[in-house]
GROMACS .gro file of C-alpha atoms in nm:
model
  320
    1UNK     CA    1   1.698  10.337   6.631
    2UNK     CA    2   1.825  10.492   6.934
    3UNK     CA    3   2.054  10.239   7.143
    4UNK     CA    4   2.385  10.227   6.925
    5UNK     CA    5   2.342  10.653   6.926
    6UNK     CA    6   2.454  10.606   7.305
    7UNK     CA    7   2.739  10.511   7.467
    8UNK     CA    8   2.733  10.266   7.781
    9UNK     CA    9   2.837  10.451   8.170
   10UNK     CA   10   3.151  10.265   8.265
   11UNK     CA   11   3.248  10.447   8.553
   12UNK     CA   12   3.206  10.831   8.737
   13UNK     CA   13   3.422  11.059   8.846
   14UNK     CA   14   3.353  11.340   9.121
   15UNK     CA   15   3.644  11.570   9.135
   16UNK     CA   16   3.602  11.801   9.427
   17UNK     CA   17   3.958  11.950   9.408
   18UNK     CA   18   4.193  11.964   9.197
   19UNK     CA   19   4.341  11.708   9.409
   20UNK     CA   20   4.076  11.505   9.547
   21UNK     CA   21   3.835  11.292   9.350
   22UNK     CA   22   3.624  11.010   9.377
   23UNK     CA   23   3.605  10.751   9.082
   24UNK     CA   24   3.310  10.499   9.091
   25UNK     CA   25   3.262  10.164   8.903
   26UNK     CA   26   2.882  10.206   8.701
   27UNK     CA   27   2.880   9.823   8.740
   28UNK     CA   28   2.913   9.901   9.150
   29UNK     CA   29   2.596  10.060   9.171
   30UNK     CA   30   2.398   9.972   8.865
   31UNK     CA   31   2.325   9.683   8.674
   32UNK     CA   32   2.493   9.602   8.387
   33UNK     CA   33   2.363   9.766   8.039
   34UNK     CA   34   2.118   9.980   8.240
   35UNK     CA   35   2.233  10.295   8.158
   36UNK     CA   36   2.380  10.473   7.898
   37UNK     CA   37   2.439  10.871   7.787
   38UNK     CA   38   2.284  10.988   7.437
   39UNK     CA   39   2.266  11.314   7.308
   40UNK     CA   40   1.878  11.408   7.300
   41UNK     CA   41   1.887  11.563   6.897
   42UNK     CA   42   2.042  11.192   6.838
   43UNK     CA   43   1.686  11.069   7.010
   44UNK     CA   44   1.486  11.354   6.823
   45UNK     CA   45   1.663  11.194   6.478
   46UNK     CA   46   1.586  10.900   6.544
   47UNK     CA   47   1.209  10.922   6.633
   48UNK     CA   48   1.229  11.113   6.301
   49UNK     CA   49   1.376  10.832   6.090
   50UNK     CA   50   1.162  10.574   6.275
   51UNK     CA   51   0.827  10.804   6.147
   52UNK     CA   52   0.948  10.788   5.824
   53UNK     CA   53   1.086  10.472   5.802
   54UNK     CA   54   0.770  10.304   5.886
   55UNK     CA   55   0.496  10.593   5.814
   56UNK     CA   56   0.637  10.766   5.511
   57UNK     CA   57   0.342  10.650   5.257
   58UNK     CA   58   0.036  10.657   5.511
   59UNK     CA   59  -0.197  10.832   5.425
   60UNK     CA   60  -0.263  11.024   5.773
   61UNK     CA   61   0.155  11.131   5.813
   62UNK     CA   62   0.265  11.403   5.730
   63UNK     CA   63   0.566  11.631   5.819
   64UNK     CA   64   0.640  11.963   5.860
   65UNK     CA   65   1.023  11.978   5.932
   66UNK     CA   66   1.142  12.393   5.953
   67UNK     CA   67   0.846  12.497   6.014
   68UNK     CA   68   0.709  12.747   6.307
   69UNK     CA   69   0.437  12.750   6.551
   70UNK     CA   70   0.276  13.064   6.577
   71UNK     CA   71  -0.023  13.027   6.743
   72UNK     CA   72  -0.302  12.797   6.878
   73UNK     CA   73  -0.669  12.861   6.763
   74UNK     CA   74  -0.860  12.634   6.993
   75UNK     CA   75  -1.188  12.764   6.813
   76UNK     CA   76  -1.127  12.623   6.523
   77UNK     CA   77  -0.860  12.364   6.649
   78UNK     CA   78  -0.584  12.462   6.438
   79UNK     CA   79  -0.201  12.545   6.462
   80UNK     CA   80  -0.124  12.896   6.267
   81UNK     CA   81   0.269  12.794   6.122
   82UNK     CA   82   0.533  12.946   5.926
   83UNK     CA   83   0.725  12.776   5.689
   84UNK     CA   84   1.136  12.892   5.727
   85UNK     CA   85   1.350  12.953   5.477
   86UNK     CA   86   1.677  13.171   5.435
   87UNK     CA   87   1.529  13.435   5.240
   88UNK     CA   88   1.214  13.496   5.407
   89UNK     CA   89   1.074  13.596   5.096
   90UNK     CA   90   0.720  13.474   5.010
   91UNK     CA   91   0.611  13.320   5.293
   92UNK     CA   92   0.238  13.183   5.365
   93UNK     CA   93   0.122  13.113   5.677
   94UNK     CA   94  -0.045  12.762   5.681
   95UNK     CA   95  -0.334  12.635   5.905
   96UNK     CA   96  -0.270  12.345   6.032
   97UNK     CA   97  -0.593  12.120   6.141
   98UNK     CA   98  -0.611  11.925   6.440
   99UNK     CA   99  -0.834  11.678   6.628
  100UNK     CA  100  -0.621  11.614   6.928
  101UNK     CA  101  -0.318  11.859   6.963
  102UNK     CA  102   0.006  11.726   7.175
  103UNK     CA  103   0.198  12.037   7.286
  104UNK     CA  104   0.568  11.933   7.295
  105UNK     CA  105   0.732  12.229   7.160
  106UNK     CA  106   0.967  12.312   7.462
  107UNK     CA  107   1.024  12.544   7.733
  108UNK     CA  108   0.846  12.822   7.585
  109UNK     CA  109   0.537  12.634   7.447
  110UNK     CA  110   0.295  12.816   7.177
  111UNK     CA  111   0.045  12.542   7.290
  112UNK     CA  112   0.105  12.611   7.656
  113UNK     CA  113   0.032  12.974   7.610
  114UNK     CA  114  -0.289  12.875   7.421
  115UNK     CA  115  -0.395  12.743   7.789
  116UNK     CA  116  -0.279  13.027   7.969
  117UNK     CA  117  -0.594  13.178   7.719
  118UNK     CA  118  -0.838  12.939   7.768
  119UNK     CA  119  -0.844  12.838   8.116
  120UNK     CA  120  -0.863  13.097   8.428
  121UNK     CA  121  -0.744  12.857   8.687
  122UNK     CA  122  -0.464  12.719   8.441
  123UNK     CA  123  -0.130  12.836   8.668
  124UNK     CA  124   0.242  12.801   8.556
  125UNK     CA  125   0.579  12.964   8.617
  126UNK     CA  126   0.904  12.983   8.411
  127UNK     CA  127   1.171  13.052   8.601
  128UNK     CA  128   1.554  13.044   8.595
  129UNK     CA  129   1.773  12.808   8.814
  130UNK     CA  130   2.026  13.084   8.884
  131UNK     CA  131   2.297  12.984   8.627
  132UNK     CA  132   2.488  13.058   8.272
  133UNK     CA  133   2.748  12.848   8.100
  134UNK     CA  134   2.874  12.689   7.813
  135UNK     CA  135   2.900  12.369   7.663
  136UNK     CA  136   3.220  12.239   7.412
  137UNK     CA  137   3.272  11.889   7.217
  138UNK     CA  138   3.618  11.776   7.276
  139UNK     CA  139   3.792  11.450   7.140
  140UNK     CA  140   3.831  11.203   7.384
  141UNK     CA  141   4.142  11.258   7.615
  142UNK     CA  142   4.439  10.902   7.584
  143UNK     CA  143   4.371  10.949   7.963
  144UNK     CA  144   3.988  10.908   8.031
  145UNK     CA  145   3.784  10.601   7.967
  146UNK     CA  146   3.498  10.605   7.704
  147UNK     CA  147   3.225  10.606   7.882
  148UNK     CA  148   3.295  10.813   8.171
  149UNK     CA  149   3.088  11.061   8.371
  150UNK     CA  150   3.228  11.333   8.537
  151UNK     CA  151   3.131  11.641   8.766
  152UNK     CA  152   3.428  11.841   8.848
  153UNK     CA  153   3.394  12.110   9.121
  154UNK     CA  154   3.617  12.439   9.050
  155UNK     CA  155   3.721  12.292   8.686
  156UNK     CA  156   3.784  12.704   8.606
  157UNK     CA  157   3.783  12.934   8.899
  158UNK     CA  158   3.449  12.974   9.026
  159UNK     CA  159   3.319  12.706   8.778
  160UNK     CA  160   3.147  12.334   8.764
  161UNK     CA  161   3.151  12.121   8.484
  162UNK     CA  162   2.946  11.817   8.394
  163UNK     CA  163   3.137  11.611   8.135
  164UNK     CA  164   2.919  11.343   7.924
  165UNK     CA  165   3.025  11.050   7.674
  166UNK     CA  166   2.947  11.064   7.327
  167UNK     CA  167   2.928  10.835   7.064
  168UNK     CA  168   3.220  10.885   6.821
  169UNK     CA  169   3.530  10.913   7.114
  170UNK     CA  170   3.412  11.269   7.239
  171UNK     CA  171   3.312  11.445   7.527
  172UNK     CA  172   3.059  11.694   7.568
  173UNK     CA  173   3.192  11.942   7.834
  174UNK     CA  174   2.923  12.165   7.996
  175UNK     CA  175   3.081  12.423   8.199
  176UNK     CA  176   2.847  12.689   8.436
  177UNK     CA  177   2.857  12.896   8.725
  178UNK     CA  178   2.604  13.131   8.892
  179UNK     CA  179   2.445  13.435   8.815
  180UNK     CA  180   2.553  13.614   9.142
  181UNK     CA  181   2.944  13.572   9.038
  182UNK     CA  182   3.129  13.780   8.809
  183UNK     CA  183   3.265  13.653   8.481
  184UNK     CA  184   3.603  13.696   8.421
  185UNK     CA  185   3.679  13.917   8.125
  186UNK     CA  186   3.877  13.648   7.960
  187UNK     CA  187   3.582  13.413   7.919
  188UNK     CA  188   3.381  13.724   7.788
  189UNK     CA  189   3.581  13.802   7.490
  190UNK     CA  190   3.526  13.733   7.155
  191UNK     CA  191   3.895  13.603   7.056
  192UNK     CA  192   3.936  13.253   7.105
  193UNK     CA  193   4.303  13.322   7.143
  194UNK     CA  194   4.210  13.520   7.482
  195UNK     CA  195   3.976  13.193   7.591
  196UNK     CA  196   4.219  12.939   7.474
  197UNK     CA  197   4.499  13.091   7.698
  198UNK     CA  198   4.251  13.118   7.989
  199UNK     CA  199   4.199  12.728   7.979
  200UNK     CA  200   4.553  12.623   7.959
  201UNK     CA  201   4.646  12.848   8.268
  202UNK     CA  202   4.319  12.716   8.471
  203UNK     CA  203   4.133  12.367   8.310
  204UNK     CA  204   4.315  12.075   8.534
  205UNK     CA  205   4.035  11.814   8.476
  206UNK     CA  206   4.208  11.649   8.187
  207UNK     CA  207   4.387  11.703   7.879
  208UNK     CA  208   4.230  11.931   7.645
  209UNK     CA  209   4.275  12.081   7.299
  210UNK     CA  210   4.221  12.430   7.462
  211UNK     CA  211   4.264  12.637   7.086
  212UNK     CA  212   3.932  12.393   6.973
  213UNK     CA  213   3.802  12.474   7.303
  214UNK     CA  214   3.829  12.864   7.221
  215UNK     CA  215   3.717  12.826   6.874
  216UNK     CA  216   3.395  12.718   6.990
  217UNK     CA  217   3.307  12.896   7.318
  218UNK     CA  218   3.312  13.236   7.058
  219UNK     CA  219   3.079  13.123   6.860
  220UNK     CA  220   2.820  13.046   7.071
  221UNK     CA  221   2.627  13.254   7.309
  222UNK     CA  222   2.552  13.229   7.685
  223UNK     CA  223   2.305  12.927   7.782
  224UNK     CA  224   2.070  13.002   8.088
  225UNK     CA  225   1.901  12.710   8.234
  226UNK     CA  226   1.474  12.719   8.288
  227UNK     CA  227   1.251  12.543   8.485
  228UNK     CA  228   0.837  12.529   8.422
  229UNK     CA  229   0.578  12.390   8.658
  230UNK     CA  230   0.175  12.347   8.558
  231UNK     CA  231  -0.089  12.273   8.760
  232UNK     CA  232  -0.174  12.017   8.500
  233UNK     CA  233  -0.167  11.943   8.170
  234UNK     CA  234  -0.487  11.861   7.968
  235UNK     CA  235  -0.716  12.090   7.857
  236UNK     CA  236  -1.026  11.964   7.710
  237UNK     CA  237  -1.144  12.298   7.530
  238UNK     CA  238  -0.847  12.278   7.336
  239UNK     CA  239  -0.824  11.884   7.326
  240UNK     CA  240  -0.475  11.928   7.386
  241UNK     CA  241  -0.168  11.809   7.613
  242UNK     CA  242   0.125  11.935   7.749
  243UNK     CA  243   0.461  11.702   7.742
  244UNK     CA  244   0.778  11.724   7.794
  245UNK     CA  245   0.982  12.036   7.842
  246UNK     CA  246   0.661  12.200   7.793
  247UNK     CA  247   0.467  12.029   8.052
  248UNK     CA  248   0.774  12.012   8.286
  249UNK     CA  249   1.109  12.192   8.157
  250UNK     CA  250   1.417  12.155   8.417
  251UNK     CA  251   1.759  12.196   8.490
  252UNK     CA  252   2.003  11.915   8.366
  253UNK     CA  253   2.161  11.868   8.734
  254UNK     CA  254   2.066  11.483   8.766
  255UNK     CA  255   2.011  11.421   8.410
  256UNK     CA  256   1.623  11.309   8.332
  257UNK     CA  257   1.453  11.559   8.123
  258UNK     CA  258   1.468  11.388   7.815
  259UNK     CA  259   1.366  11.025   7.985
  260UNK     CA  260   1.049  11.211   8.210
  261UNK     CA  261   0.924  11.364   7.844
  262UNK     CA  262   0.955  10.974   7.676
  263UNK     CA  263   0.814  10.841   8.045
  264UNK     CA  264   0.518  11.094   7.931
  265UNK     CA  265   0.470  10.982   7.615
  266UNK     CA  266   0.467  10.618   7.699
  267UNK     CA  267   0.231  10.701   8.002
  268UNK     CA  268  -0.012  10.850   7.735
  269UNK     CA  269   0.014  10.525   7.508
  270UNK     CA  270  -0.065  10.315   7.792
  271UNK     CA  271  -0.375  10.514   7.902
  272UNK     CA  272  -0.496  10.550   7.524
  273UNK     CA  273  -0.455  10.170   7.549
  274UNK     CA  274  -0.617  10.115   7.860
  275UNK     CA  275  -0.907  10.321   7.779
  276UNK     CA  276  -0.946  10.193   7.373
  277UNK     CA  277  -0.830  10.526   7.279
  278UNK     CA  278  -1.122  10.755   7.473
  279UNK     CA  279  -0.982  11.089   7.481
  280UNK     CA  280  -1.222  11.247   7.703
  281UNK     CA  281  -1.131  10.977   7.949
  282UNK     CA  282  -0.720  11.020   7.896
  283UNK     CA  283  -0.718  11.393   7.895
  284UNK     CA  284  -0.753  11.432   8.236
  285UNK     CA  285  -0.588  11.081   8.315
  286UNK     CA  286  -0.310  11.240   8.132
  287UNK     CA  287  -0.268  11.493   8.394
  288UNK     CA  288  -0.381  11.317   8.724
  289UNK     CA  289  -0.035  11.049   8.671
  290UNK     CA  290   0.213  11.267   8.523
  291UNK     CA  291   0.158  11.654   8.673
  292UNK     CA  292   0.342  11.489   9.038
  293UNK     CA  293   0.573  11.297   8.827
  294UNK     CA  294   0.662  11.642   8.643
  295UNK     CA  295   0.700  11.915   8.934
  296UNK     CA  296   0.873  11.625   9.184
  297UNK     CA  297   1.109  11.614   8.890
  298UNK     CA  298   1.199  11.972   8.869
  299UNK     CA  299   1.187  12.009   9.238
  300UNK     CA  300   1.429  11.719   9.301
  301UNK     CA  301   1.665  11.842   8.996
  302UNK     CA  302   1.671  12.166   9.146
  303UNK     CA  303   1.756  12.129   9.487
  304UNK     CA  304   2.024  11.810   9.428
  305UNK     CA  305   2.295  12.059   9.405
  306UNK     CA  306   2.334  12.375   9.671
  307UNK     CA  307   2.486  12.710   9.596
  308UNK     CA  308   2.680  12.728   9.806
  309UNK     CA  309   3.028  12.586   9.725
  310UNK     CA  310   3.124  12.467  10.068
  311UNK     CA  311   2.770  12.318  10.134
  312UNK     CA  312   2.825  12.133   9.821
  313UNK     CA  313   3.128  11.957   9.860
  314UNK     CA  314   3.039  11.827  10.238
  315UNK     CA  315   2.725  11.684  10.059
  316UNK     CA  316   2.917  11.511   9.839
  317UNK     CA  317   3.185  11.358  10.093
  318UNK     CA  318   2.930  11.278  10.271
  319UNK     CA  319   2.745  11.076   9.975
  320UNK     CA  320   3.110  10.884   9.891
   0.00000   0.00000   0.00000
């Protein structure tokens, strides 16, 4: 369901000028087939289809696609949600029953904030990483390799961008800087004739179809990047858990958000198994193996990269 979304890392390339750059071999450092780059709404469609390829007519499935979480009434072990819909017209709340309750609804989790209510000594913080950017999907260049991985230092004045392979001969180009530096006012505006100009006078990296790249920077707004940290993630009143980006939300610098939320849920499955399926036993399990896992993730993610621009780029001679 998931493998042919990706496409296999062939090779890296560190750009830390525009004139000096490092290009590394996957196969140098990495087995072969071991790693490959998927978009994570690719993973989220395909654990979809999967559910409803092989659950669709059991009895105990059933979805709830554009629908809202509202709130978490541990009392009565329910999920208050809203059904969407363009008009907005009409629209009854449902309660939503639940026996065990498996909070991965993101960075800013109802379920999470149901035990930030129940438990006094339940302690988290949501915090930013100290960054904004934007993120573009370009056709694949004649002169980069499918497959290929890039961070290129100072790819716009002032700016880092981590490139990414996807499937169907693009690129998805992420482009940020930090909070403490001023935008230019050509980045700001809302003409994509004003941005496309900007890119062909500055973007070196590779060739690009800078009017595309304009088109879309308009339309979207400004991405900030947050990071969460629990103290665990079980809570029995609730009979509920905490995974993923809501357990354990971080910035993208080395990449594993989306495989430390499956690493949770296939922790969980082994300790249901281990335990025939006790949940008062794998509740706190849960949270004993995977609370470390979670804040060493965000804590190494965080401090891979340094803010400082000159600090940075010794680092990464240094690493080459």
């Amino acid at each position: 369901y998931i493998r042919g979304l990706g496409v296999d890392t062939v090779k890296a390339v560190i750009g830390i000028t525009k004139k000096i750059k490092f290009t590394l071999k996957a196969s140098d450092f990495i087995p072969e087939d071991s790693a490959f780059t998927v978009d994570r709404n690719y993973i989220c469609a395909a654990l979809s289809r999967y559910l409803n390829d092989n659950f669709e007519k059991d009895g105990n499935f059933i979805s709830h696609y554009n629908t809202k979480a509202l709130y978490v009434d541990g009392d009565n072990k329910c999920v208050i949600a809203r059904p969407k819909n363009e008009s907005n017209v009409n629209i009854t709340d449902m309660n939503l029953d639940y026996d065990i309750l498996l909070g991965c609804d993101g960075i800013r989790s109802i379920v999470r904030n149901a035990f930030l209510s129940t438990h006094r000594d339940f302690e988290f913080d949501l915090r930013g990483s100290f960054g904004y950017g934007k993120s573009v999907h370009v056709a694949l260049p004649e002169d980069v390799e499918d497959g290929t991985f890039m961070i290129i230092n100072e790819c716009l004045p002032g700016w880092v961008s981590f490139v990414l392979p996807e499937s169907g001969q693009k690129l998805n180009v992420a482009l940020g800087t930090r909070l403490d530096k001023k935008c230019c006012v050509e980045l700001k505006s809302s003409d994509p004739k004003v941005v496309a100009d900007y890119f062909r006078e500055h973007w070196h990296a590779f060739d690009i179809d800078c009017d595309e790249v304009g088109e879309q920077w308009v339309q979207q707004g400004w991405n900030t990047v947050g990071q969460v940290h629990c103290n665990f993630y079980h809570s029995e009143p609730l009979r509920a858990l905490l995974l993923g980006d809501a357990a354990h939300a971080t910035c993208p610098n080395i990449g594993q958000g989306m495989n430390t939320a499956l690493a949770d849920a296939s922790a969980l499955n082994s300790l249901l198994n281990d335990h025939k399926d006790d949940w008062d036993v794998v509740l706190p399990k849960f949270s004993e193996l995977r609370v470390k896992e979670g804040n060493a993730l965000t804590d190494l993610s965080f401090h891979t990269y340094s803010l400082s621009p000159g600090q940075q780029i010794t680092l990464m001679v240094r690493q080459n």
